[in-house]
Tab-separated table of C-alpha atoms in Angstrom:
chain	number	residue	atom	x	y	z
W	1	UNK	CA	-12.062	-74.519	34.427
W	2	UNK	CA	-11.416	-70.805	34.049
W	3	UNK	CA	-13.082	-69.879	37.362
W	4	UNK	CA	-11.095	-72.598	39.133
W	5	UNK	CA	-7.818	-71.220	37.806
W	6	UNK	CA	-8.718	-67.673	38.807
W	7	UNK	CA	-9.556	-68.804	42.338
W	8	UNK	CA	-6.331	-70.797	42.488
W	9	UNK	CA	-4.414	-67.733	41.367
W	10	UNK	CA	-5.915	-65.611	44.147
W	11	UNK	CA	-4.967	-68.238	46.709
W	12	UNK	CA	-1.507	-68.476	45.183
W	13	UNK	CA	-0.810	-64.724	45.291
W	14	UNK	CA	-2.061	-64.496	48.853
W	15	UNK	CA	0.274	-67.309	49.857
W	16	UNK	CA	3.401	-65.940	48.193
W	17	UNK	CA	2.741	-62.416	49.420
W	18	UNK	CA	2.460	-63.629	52.993
W	19	UNK	CA	5.574	-65.748	52.718
W	20	UNK	CA	7.726	-62.812	51.699
W	21	UNK	CA	6.238	-59.845	53.496
W	22	UNK	CA	7.877	-60.754	56.774
W	23	UNK	CA	11.399	-60.997	55.388
W	24	UNK	CA	11.917	-57.210	55.054
W	25	UNK	CA	15.576	-57.604	54.140
W	26	UNK	CA	17.388	-54.253	54.490
W	27	UNK	CA	20.194	-54.072	51.963
W	28	UNK	CA	23.474	-52.523	53.174
W	29	UNK	CA	23.232	-49.847	50.477
W	30	UNK	CA	19.813	-48.811	51.768
W	31	UNK	CA	21.397	-48.357	55.176
W	32	UNK	CA	24.221	-46.314	53.687
W	33	UNK	CA	21.773	-44.035	51.907
W	34	UNK	CA	20.075	-43.180	55.196
W	35	UNK	CA	22.930	-40.792	56.016
W	36	UNK	CA	21.266	-38.346	53.622
W	37	UNK	CA	18.105	-38.239	55.719
W	38	UNK	CA	18.854	-34.841	57.218
W	39	UNK	CA	15.782	-32.845	58.223
W	40	UNK	CA	15.668	-29.497	56.496
W	41	UNK	CA	18.620	-30.198	54.203
W	42	UNK	CA	18.717	-31.265	50.576
W	43	UNK	CA	20.985	-33.929	49.132
W	44	UNK	CA	23.720	-32.155	47.158
W	45	UNK	CA	24.313	-33.840	43.803
W	46	UNK	CA	26.998	-33.461	41.142
W	47	UNK	CA	26.832	-35.123	37.727
W	48	UNK	CA	29.692	-36.096	35.428
W	49	UNK	CA	28.714	-37.104	31.895
W	50	UNK	CA	26.076	-35.049	30.082
W	51	UNK	CA	24.891	-37.499	27.457
W	52	UNK	CA	21.267	-38.511	26.847
W	53	UNK	CA	21.091	-40.861	29.832
W	54	UNK	CA	22.735	-38.477	32.267
W	55	UNK	CA	20.716	-35.429	31.287
W	56	UNK	CA	17.333	-37.173	31.224
W	57	UNK	CA	17.227	-40.075	33.700
W	58	UNK	CA	19.653	-38.544	36.221
W	59	UNK	CA	19.252	-34.891	35.298
W	60	UNK	CA	16.018	-33.236	34.283
W	61	UNK	CA	13.774	-36.017	35.598
W	62	UNK	CA	15.436	-35.899	39.022
W	63	UNK	CA	15.251	-32.095	39.146
W	64	UNK	CA	11.541	-32.097	38.330
W	65	UNK	CA	10.485	-34.999	40.552
W	66	UNK	CA	12.616	-34.404	43.652
W	67	UNK	CA	13.092	-30.652	43.869
W	68	UNK	CA	12.295	-30.717	47.598
W	69	UNK	CA	14.853	-33.442	48.281
W	70	UNK	CA	17.872	-32.629	46.079
W	71	UNK	CA	19.850	-29.825	44.486
W	72	UNK	CA	22.522	-30.017	41.812
W	73	UNK	CA	25.713	-28.220	42.776
W	74	UNK	CA	27.795	-29.027	39.701
W	75	UNK	CA	27.882	-30.566	36.197
W	76	UNK	CA	31.010	-31.823	34.447
W	77	UNK	CA	31.830	-33.061	30.946
W	78	UNK	CA	34.775	-32.944	28.549
W	79	UNK	CA	32.585	-31.354	25.844
W	80	UNK	CA	31.935	-27.707	26.700
W	81	UNK	CA	29.117	-27.305	24.183
W	82	UNK	CA	27.242	-30.348	25.426
W	83	UNK	CA	27.798	-29.160	28.985
W	84	UNK	CA	26.252	-25.754	28.295
W	85	UNK	CA	23.248	-27.266	26.553
W	86	UNK	CA	22.871	-29.846	29.306
W	87	UNK	CA	22.645	-27.181	31.983
W	88	UNK	CA	19.856	-25.455	30.077
W	89	UNK	CA	18.059	-28.738	29.346
W	90	UNK	CA	18.098	-29.746	32.998
W	91	UNK	CA	16.927	-26.312	34.122
W	92	UNK	CA	19.570	-25.849	36.819
W	93	UNK	CA	21.698	-22.868	37.833
W	94	UNK	CA	24.729	-24.708	39.202
W	95	UNK	CA	28.259	-24.116	37.854
W	96	UNK	CA	29.706	-26.294	35.098
W	97	UNK	CA	33.204	-27.767	34.856
W	98	UNK	CA	35.497	-29.309	32.270
W	99	UNK	CA	37.651	-30.542	35.178
W	100	UNK	CA	35.895	-33.049	37.440
W	101	UNK	CA	38.537	-32.754	40.191
W	102	UNK	CA	37.864	-29.027	40.373
W	103	UNK	CA	34.119	-29.616	40.537
W	104	UNK	CA	34.460	-32.040	43.429
W	105	UNK	CA	36.799	-29.833	45.424
W	106	UNK	CA	34.787	-26.639	44.906
W	107	UNK	CA	31.224	-27.933	45.205
W	108	UNK	CA	31.711	-30.773	47.737
W	109	UNK	CA	28.589	-32.781	46.823
W	110	UNK	CA	27.113	-35.504	49.012
W	111	UNK	CA	26.793	-37.748	45.974
W	112	UNK	CA	28.558	-37.898	42.615
W	113	UNK	CA	26.485	-39.380	39.773
W	114	UNK	CA	28.611	-41.021	37.055
W	115	UNK	CA	27.070	-41.325	33.575
W	116	UNK	CA	30.148	-41.108	31.361
W	117	UNK	CA	31.365	-43.553	28.732
W	118	UNK	CA	31.602	-47.044	30.295
W	119	UNK	CA	35.377	-47.285	29.939
W	120	UNK	CA	35.830	-44.162	32.103
W	121	UNK	CA	33.402	-45.072	34.903
W	122	UNK	CA	36.220	-46.311	37.122
W	123	UNK	CA	38.114	-43.034	36.832
W	124	UNK	CA	35.264	-40.936	38.171
W	125	UNK	CA	33.966	-43.492	40.662
W	126	UNK	CA	37.410	-43.651	42.262
W	127	UNK	CA	37.733	-39.849	42.227
W	128	UNK	CA	34.386	-39.463	43.976
W	129	UNK	CA	35.028	-42.108	46.603
W	130	UNK	CA	38.497	-40.812	47.427
W	131	UNK	CA	37.173	-37.245	47.606
W	132	UNK	CA	34.919	-38.383	50.463
W	133	UNK	CA	31.537	-38.795	48.842
W	134	UNK	CA	29.215	-41.662	47.965
W	135	UNK	CA	28.809	-42.421	44.264
W	136	UNK	CA	25.869	-43.459	42.104
W	137	UNK	CA	26.981	-45.067	38.860
W	138	UNK	CA	25.110	-46.150	35.778
W	139	UNK	CA	25.662	-49.760	34.792
W	140	UNK	CA	27.973	-51.326	33.889
W	141	UNK	CA	30.242	-50.564	36.816
W	142	UNK	CA	33.264	-50.731	34.501
W	143	UNK	CA	34.662	-52.664	31.524
W	144	UNK	CA	37.493	-54.927	32.737
W	145	UNK	CA	38.745	-56.675	35.844
W	146	UNK	CA	41.674	-54.319	36.507
W	147	UNK	CA	39.379	-51.278	36.616
W	148	UNK	CA	36.961	-53.297	38.735
W	149	UNK	CA	39.632	-54.026	41.317
W	150	UNK	CA	40.612	-50.354	41.442
W	151	UNK	CA	37.004	-49.439	42.290
W	152	UNK	CA	36.753	-52.097	44.988
W	153	UNK	CA	40.030	-50.970	46.540
W	154	UNK	CA	38.926	-47.323	46.547
W	155	UNK	CA	35.613	-48.133	48.211
W	156	UNK	CA	37.343	-50.077	50.969
W	157	UNK	CA	39.988	-47.416	51.510
W	158	UNK	CA	37.572	-44.468	51.477
W	159	UNK	CA	34.840	-45.979	53.616
W	160	UNK	CA	32.282	-44.526	51.213
W	161	UNK	CA	29.698	-46.436	49.201
W	162	UNK	CA	29.032	-47.077	45.521
W	163	UNK	CA	25.430	-47.579	44.387
W	164	UNK	CA	24.926	-49.183	40.943
W	165	UNK	CA	21.625	-48.373	39.240
W	166	UNK	CA	20.025	-51.635	38.160
W	167	UNK	CA	16.577	-50.313	37.286
W	168	UNK	CA	15.426	-53.662	35.863
W	169	UNK	CA	15.220	-55.047	39.414
W	170	UNK	CA	12.491	-52.541	40.213
W	171	UNK	CA	10.020	-53.357	37.433
W	172	UNK	CA	6.872	-55.125	38.729
W	173	UNK	CA	7.237	-58.138	36.417
W	174	UNK	CA	10.812	-58.910	37.428
W	175	UNK	CA	10.002	-58.325	41.077
W	176	UNK	CA	7.133	-60.827	40.816
W	177	UNK	CA	9.518	-63.435	39.406
W	178	UNK	CA	11.802	-62.814	42.391
W	179	UNK	CA	8.882	-63.252	44.795
W	180	UNK	CA	7.750	-66.505	43.172
W	181	UNK	CA	11.227	-67.991	43.207
W	182	UNK	CA	11.852	-66.995	46.835
W	183	UNK	CA	8.512	-68.528	47.819
W	184	UNK	CA	9.745	-71.895	46.537
W	185	UNK	CA	6.874	-72.452	44.108
W	186	UNK	CA	9.064	-74.490	41.729
W	187	UNK	CA	11.186	-76.008	44.485
W	188	UNK	CA	14.966	-75.808	44.150
W	189	UNK	CA	15.991	-74.024	40.943
W	190	UNK	CA	18.132	-76.263	38.742
W	191	UNK	CA	18.536	-74.408	35.436
W	192	UNK	CA	17.503	-71.278	33.544
W	193	UNK	CA	16.916	-70.541	29.862
W	194	UNK	CA	17.253	-66.788	29.210
W	195	UNK	CA	17.202	-65.307	25.708
W	196	UNK	CA	17.149	-61.577	24.983
W	197	UNK	CA	16.258	-59.987	21.633
W	198	UNK	CA	17.141	-56.450	20.560
W	199	UNK	CA	15.269	-55.248	17.495
W	200	UNK	CA	16.600	-53.543	14.387
W	201	UNK	CA	15.921	-50.128	15.923
W	202	UNK	CA	17.211	-50.411	19.477
W	203	UNK	CA	19.806	-53.052	18.665
W	204	UNK	CA	21.186	-51.153	15.701
W	205	UNK	CA	21.541	-47.985	17.760
W	206	UNK	CA	24.323	-49.553	19.834
W	207	UNK	CA	26.325	-49.931	16.633
W	208	UNK	CA	25.815	-46.267	15.690
W	209	UNK	CA	27.319	-45.037	18.940
W	210	UNK	CA	30.585	-45.450	20.847
W	211	UNK	CA	29.216	-48.753	22.179
W	212	UNK	CA	30.243	-50.361	18.879
W	213	UNK	CA	33.887	-50.262	19.957
W	214	UNK	CA	35.249	-52.707	22.507
W	215	UNK	CA	37.616	-50.168	24.067
W	216	UNK	CA	34.727	-47.877	25.035
W	217	UNK	CA	31.914	-50.236	26.043
W	218	UNK	CA	33.623	-53.555	26.674
W	219	UNK	CA	31.253	-55.203	24.116
W	220	UNK	CA	27.523	-55.631	24.683
W	221	UNK	CA	28.281	-58.569	26.984
W	222	UNK	CA	29.383	-55.891	29.429
W	223	UNK	CA	27.370	-52.825	28.463
W	224	UNK	CA	23.955	-54.399	27.781
W	225	UNK	CA	24.089	-57.910	29.219
W	226	UNK	CA	25.202	-56.579	32.607
W	227	UNK	CA	21.503	-55.746	33.112
W	228	UNK	CA	20.557	-59.348	32.398
W	229	UNK	CA	23.371	-60.946	34.396
W	230	UNK	CA	22.424	-58.837	37.391
W	231	UNK	CA	18.850	-60.088	37.128
W	232	UNK	CA	20.115	-63.666	37.069
W	233	UNK	CA	22.381	-63.139	40.076
W	234	UNK	CA	19.503	-61.481	41.935
W	235	UNK	CA	16.847	-64.026	40.986
W	236	UNK	CA	19.108	-66.987	41.778
W	237	UNK	CA	20.601	-65.446	44.937
W	238	UNK	CA	24.011	-66.931	44.203
W	239	UNK	CA	27.374	-65.935	42.781
W	240	UNK	CA	28.411	-66.971	39.251
W	241	UNK	CA	31.325	-69.396	39.349
W	242	UNK	CA	32.337	-70.296	35.792
W	243	UNK	CA	31.518	-68.872	32.356
W	244	UNK	CA	31.938	-70.191	28.819
W	245	UNK	CA	30.806	-68.232	25.773
W	246	UNK	CA	30.668	-67.890	22.019
W	247	UNK	CA	30.276	-64.638	20.115
W	248	UNK	CA	30.764	-63.183	16.670
W	249	UNK	CA	30.105	-60.160	14.471
W	250	UNK	CA	28.254	-61.279	11.352
W	251	UNK	CA	25.495	-58.749	10.670
W	252	UNK	CA	26.718	-55.216	11.432
W	253	UNK	CA	30.141	-53.651	10.864
W	254	UNK	CA	32.212	-54.984	7.988
W	255	UNK	CA	29.387	-57.376	7.031
W	256	UNK	CA	27.238	-54.593	5.574
W	257	UNK	CA	26.758	-54.308	1.790
W	258	UNK	CA	27.947	-50.669	1.836
W	259	UNK	CA	29.079	-48.098	4.359
W	260	UNK	CA	29.724	-44.481	5.167
W	261	UNK	CA	31.014	-42.531	8.171
W	262	UNK	CA	27.686	-41.138	9.343
W	263	UNK	CA	24.088	-41.301	8.180
W	264	UNK	CA	24.281	-37.600	7.384
W	265	UNK	CA	25.718	-37.274	3.918
W	266	UNK	CA	25.624	-41.006	3.225
W	267	UNK	CA	25.437	-41.767	-0.528
W	268	UNK	CA	23.524	-44.985	0.244
W	269	UNK	CA	20.768	-43.383	2.338
W	270	UNK	CA	17.972	-44.182	-0.121
W	271	UNK	CA	18.694	-47.936	-0.056
W	272	UNK	CA	19.839	-48.483	3.532
W	273	UNK	CA	17.271	-49.926	5.929
W	274	UNK	CA	19.258	-48.480	8.824
W	275	UNK	CA	19.383	-44.885	7.604
W	276	UNK	CA	18.537	-42.547	10.497
W	277	UNK	CA	18.195	-38.770	10.331
W	278	UNK	CA	19.383	-37.417	13.668
W	279	UNK	CA	18.429	-33.867	12.678
W	280	UNK	CA	14.738	-34.762	13.005
W	281	UNK	CA	15.286	-34.618	16.767
W	282	UNK	CA	15.787	-31.088	18.016
W	283	UNK	CA	17.138	-32.400	21.323
W	284	UNK	CA	19.729	-34.710	19.770
W	285	UNK	CA	20.760	-32.051	17.285
W	286	UNK	CA	21.396	-29.516	20.041
W	287	UNK	CA	23.114	-32.077	22.259
W	288	UNK	CA	25.306	-33.879	19.729
W	289	UNK	CA	25.329	-32.466	16.206
W	290	UNK	CA	25.899	-28.871	17.290
W	291	UNK	CA	28.786	-29.929	19.537
W	292	UNK	CA	30.748	-32.319	17.336
W	293	UNK	CA	33.361	-29.606	16.846
W	294	UNK	CA	34.502	-29.981	20.455
W	295	UNK	CA	35.338	-33.696	20.510
W	296	UNK	CA	34.584	-35.141	17.060
W	297	UNK	CA	31.941	-37.551	18.344
W	298	UNK	CA	29.253	-38.496	15.788
W	299	UNK	CA	26.043	-39.829	17.339
W	300	UNK	CA	24.756	-41.100	13.980
W	301	UNK	CA	27.667	-43.326	12.997
W	302	UNK	CA	27.181	-45.868	10.226
W	303	UNK	CA	26.192	-49.290	11.598
W	304	UNK	CA	28.376	-50.864	8.889
W	305	UNK	CA	31.610	-48.968	9.539
W	306	UNK	CA	34.593	-51.308	9.522
W	307	UNK	CA	35.938	-50.090	12.865
W	308	UNK	CA	33.122	-51.834	14.770
W	309	UNK	CA	34.713	-54.653	16.767
W	310	UNK	CA	32.034	-55.970	19.142
W	311	UNK	CA	29.813	-59.039	18.817
W	312	UNK	CA	26.279	-58.870	17.460
W	313	UNK	CA	25.310	-62.397	18.512
W	314	UNK	CA	26.340	-63.987	21.799
W	315	UNK	CA	25.689	-67.248	23.655
W	316	UNK	CA	26.814	-67.775	27.249
W	317	UNK	CA	26.817	-70.722	29.636
W	318	UNK	CA	27.034	-69.834	33.338
W	319	UNK	CA	27.550	-72.193	36.277
W	320	UNK	CA	26.570	-70.829	39.686
W	321	UNK	CA	27.919	-71.656	43.134
W	322	UNK	CA	24.530	-73.110	44.076
W	323	UNK	CA	24.800	-75.513	41.086
W	324	UNK	CA	22.240	-73.741	38.889
W	325	UNK	CA	23.118	-73.816	35.177
W	326	UNK	CA	22.133	-70.951	32.874
W	327	UNK	CA	21.899	-70.783	29.085
W	328	UNK	CA	21.839	-67.141	27.935
W	329	UNK	CA	21.858	-65.507	24.522
W	330	UNK	CA	21.676	-61.996	23.099
W	331	UNK	CA	20.669	-61.208	19.512
W	332	UNK	CA	20.942	-57.620	18.266
W	333	UNK	CA	19.030	-57.689	14.942
W	334	UNK	CA	15.678	-59.249	15.770
W	335	UNK	CA	12.391	-58.060	14.193
W	336	UNK	CA	11.023	-57.562	17.711
W	337	UNK	CA	12.253	-56.561	21.163
W	338	UNK	CA	11.880	-58.610	24.316
W	339	UNK	CA	12.972	-61.757	26.083
W	340	UNK	CA	12.036	-65.309	26.938
W	341	UNK	CA	12.920	-66.762	30.310
W	342	UNK	CA	12.216	-70.072	31.994
W	343	UNK	CA	13.254	-71.310	35.417
W	344	UNK	CA	13.310	-75.087	35.830
W	345	UNK	CA	12.956	-76.484	39.332
W	346	UNK	CA	12.423	-79.692	41.250
W	347	UNK	CA	8.695	-78.937	41.642
W	348	UNK	CA	7.846	-77.211	38.372
W	349	UNK	CA	8.662	-74.511	35.838
W	350	UNK	CA	8.232	-70.722	35.801
W	351	UNK	CA	8.302	-68.991	32.423
W	352	UNK	CA	7.574	-65.707	30.662
W	353	UNK	CA	7.701	-64.290	27.130
W	354	UNK	CA	7.922	-60.519	27.330
W	355	UNK	CA	7.559	-58.446	24.167
W	356	UNK	CA	8.507	-54.830	24.680
W	357	UNK	CA	6.825	-51.957	22.823
W	358	UNK	CA	5.358	-53.915	19.922
W	359	UNK	CA	2.629	-52.013	18.025
W	360	UNK	CA	0.727	-55.227	17.250
W	361	UNK	CA	0.793	-56.429	20.856
W	362	UNK	CA	-0.248	-53.443	22.966
W	363	UNK	CA	-1.252	-54.323	26.505
W	364	UNK	CA	-0.819	-52.981	30.014
W	365	UNK	CA	0.205	-56.165	31.759
W	366	UNK	CA	2.791	-58.905	31.544
W	367	UNK	CA	2.187	-62.603	32.051
W	368	UNK	CA	4.008	-65.299	33.986
W	369	UNK	CA	3.161	-68.979	33.647
W	370	UNK	CA	3.696	-71.350	36.577
W	371	UNK	CA	3.406	-75.054	35.794
W	372	UNK	CA	3.571	-77.531	38.659
W	373	UNK	CA	4.999	-81.015	38.204
W	374	UNK	CA	1.984	-83.377	38.119
W	375	UNK	CA	-0.263	-80.401	38.910
W	376	UNK	CA	-2.013	-77.306	37.619
W	377	UNK	CA	-1.001	-74.487	35.310
W	378	UNK	CA	-1.330	-70.946	36.689
W	379	UNK	CA	-1.432	-67.784	34.583
W	380	UNK	CA	-0.270	-64.801	36.635
W	381	UNK	CA	-0.767	-61.290	35.244
W	382	UNK	CA	1.390	-58.388	36.434
W	383	UNK	CA	0.354	-54.776	35.670
W	384	UNK	CA	3.107	-52.833	33.951
W	385	UNK	CA	4.546	-49.935	35.889
W	386	UNK	CA	4.510	-46.423	34.487
W	387	UNK	CA	7.718	-44.817	33.283
W	388	UNK	CA	10.865	-46.197	31.691
W	389	UNK	CA	12.026	-49.826	31.889
W	390	UNK	CA	8.624	-51.164	32.883
W	391	UNK	CA	8.280	-48.789	35.803
W	392	UNK	CA	11.741	-49.575	37.147
W	393	UNK	CA	13.230	-46.108	36.581
W	394	UNK	CA	10.747	-44.279	38.795
W	395	UNK	CA	10.814	-46.832	41.605
W	396	UNK	CA	14.618	-46.830	41.612
W	397	UNK	CA	14.819	-43.032	41.840
W	398	UNK	CA	12.181	-42.920	44.551
W	399	UNK	CA	14.383	-45.227	46.625
W	400	UNK	CA	17.460	-43.099	46.052
W	401	UNK	CA	16.012	-39.619	46.452
W	402	UNK	CA	12.545	-39.740	48.018
W	403	UNK	CA	12.594	-42.326	50.808
W	404	UNK	CA	16.096	-43.649	51.384
W	405	UNK	CA	14.989	-45.400	54.581
W	406	UNK	CA	12.198	-47.394	52.929
W	407	UNK	CA	12.382	-51.150	53.575
W	408	UNK	CA	13.958	-53.216	50.813
W	409	UNK	CA	12.255	-56.641	51.139
W	410	UNK	CA	13.154	-57.715	47.601
W	411	UNK	CA	16.839	-56.690	47.797
W	412	UNK	CA	16.454	-54.277	44.872
W	413	UNK	CA	19.090	-51.795	46.043
W	414	UNK	CA	22.438	-52.697	44.492
W	415	UNK	CA	25.919	-51.926	45.769
W	416	UNK	CA	29.448	-52.472	44.520
W	417	UNK	CA	29.344	-56.233	45.033
W	418	UNK	CA	26.191	-56.563	42.942
W	419	UNK	CA	27.675	-54.297	40.288
W	420	UNK	CA	30.897	-56.274	40.245
W	421	UNK	CA	29.275	-59.708	40.027
W	422	UNK	CA	27.042	-58.757	37.092
W	423	UNK	CA	29.892	-57.066	35.265
W	424	UNK	CA	32.288	-59.950	35.907
W	425	UNK	CA	29.975	-62.383	34.113
W	426	UNK	CA	30.202	-60.201	31.001
W	427	UNK	CA	33.956	-59.751	31.355
W	428	UNK	CA	34.401	-63.501	31.821
W	429	UNK	CA	32.208	-64.202	28.773
W	430	UNK	CA	34.268	-61.824	26.653
W	431	UNK	CA	37.518	-63.405	27.861
W	432	UNK	CA	36.101	-66.858	27.168
W	433	UNK	CA	35.348	-65.921	23.555
W	434	UNK	CA	38.804	-64.405	23.112
W	435	UNK	CA	40.684	-67.268	24.802
W	436	UNK	CA	38.444	-70.178	23.779
W	437	UNK	CA	38.107	-71.658	27.260
W	438	UNK	CA	35.938	-71.471	30.402
W	439	UNK	CA	36.757	-68.607	32.754
W	440	UNK	CA	36.659	-68.840	36.549
W	441	UNK	CA	35.047	-65.710	37.989
W	442	UNK	CA	37.106	-66.068	41.167
W	443	UNK	CA	40.298	-65.505	39.147
W	444	UNK	CA	39.268	-62.002	38.042
W	445	UNK	CA	39.127	-60.021	41.329
W	446	UNK	CA	39.663	-60.591	45.042
W	447	UNK	CA	35.926	-60.854	45.834
W	448	UNK	CA	35.292	-64.179	47.610
W	449	UNK	CA	32.457	-66.074	45.950
W	450	UNK	CA	29.533	-67.416	47.957
W	451	UNK	CA	26.594	-69.768	47.420
W	452	UNK	CA	24.370	-66.875	48.483
W	453	UNK	CA	24.613	-63.823	46.225
W	454	UNK	CA	24.572	-61.577	49.288
W	455	UNK	CA	28.211	-62.451	49.689
W	456	UNK	CA	30.524	-62.338	52.633
């Protein structure tokens, strides 16, 4: 039986690969990026927001991997100490600025990279677009529908493009799911079960940081789940139409048995399972602790502080224009990290159970199970990619900085419409919880919805 399944799997992969290879869909953002393909010239980059993500993913890693393709012409941040350290950490010689407008006018970059606090993304995206440059923004695109509309209006008015960095699309496992679905192996998709688990290390860290406050991160339905909603929109190739959600805070924040301001100096450190000593990291100490005097931001905030006002458990129902129904949940205090997903279709079911970075479950490949109605069961193994987010980070950056003209057969490049649609699901879910009713996505912005997620 085993040899028969292996042979069937080889036939299956050959068939799906052939079915998709000829599509070679070129995403509009990939076409927009081709303007940077100038022989003999480097892409001029400017970065606003020198936190961990900006300095590593979009800073030092880009400098080291693409030194022949790019050069940084400016760095900006409101915290002068973090800005100075960030310049040294990245290993660049460009000028630094506390005023982003001044940086844009003096350095005139080709591309502005935005990695600031989520609630300020719109401010800098709009500034960059209206200053005549394309913009690369970390997800989420923004935190509410009014800011979203301002970004969309600025992109239309400026004629420039916004690229949103959904690295999850680029990981081999998620790409394979996309290929299988597009090949029609389970027929027409009818429903999806999607459940994401953040563990007591990664999950808790969101509650230590500014993400624990709705005004800064829009809740995890926007900050974190935007990743997941984008995957759904991409996999299903349709726009979300209506959202209904539940959410509550019942583990972190005011629910804790005791609390302090920060882990440093906490009188409960010896009995708190969430105690974390930031000073054990030289990098985080130099980036955050040494620069608290400039803006008062504490990177090691107590996960039980009463000011936390986001949800730590969430359940969302999504109805798509193509009639697919999705059940989604996010739990932030699980003993393990990962997700379960299952696509139900008219010809079968496609499912996966992905555990991320578990010491008892070390392996170099992920598994997908395809079960045909009245037929066989196929086990498909997908090698994990190297680098962050299952290999997605490196493949995303290669597309942006190494070969902007590379074909995009799986539609992995994401523009403003993709960024908006994923973010709007989270915004609608948050509004549904607050208002106790289903929310129509069409009512939030002026983007016309379409059965195909490629939009009008």
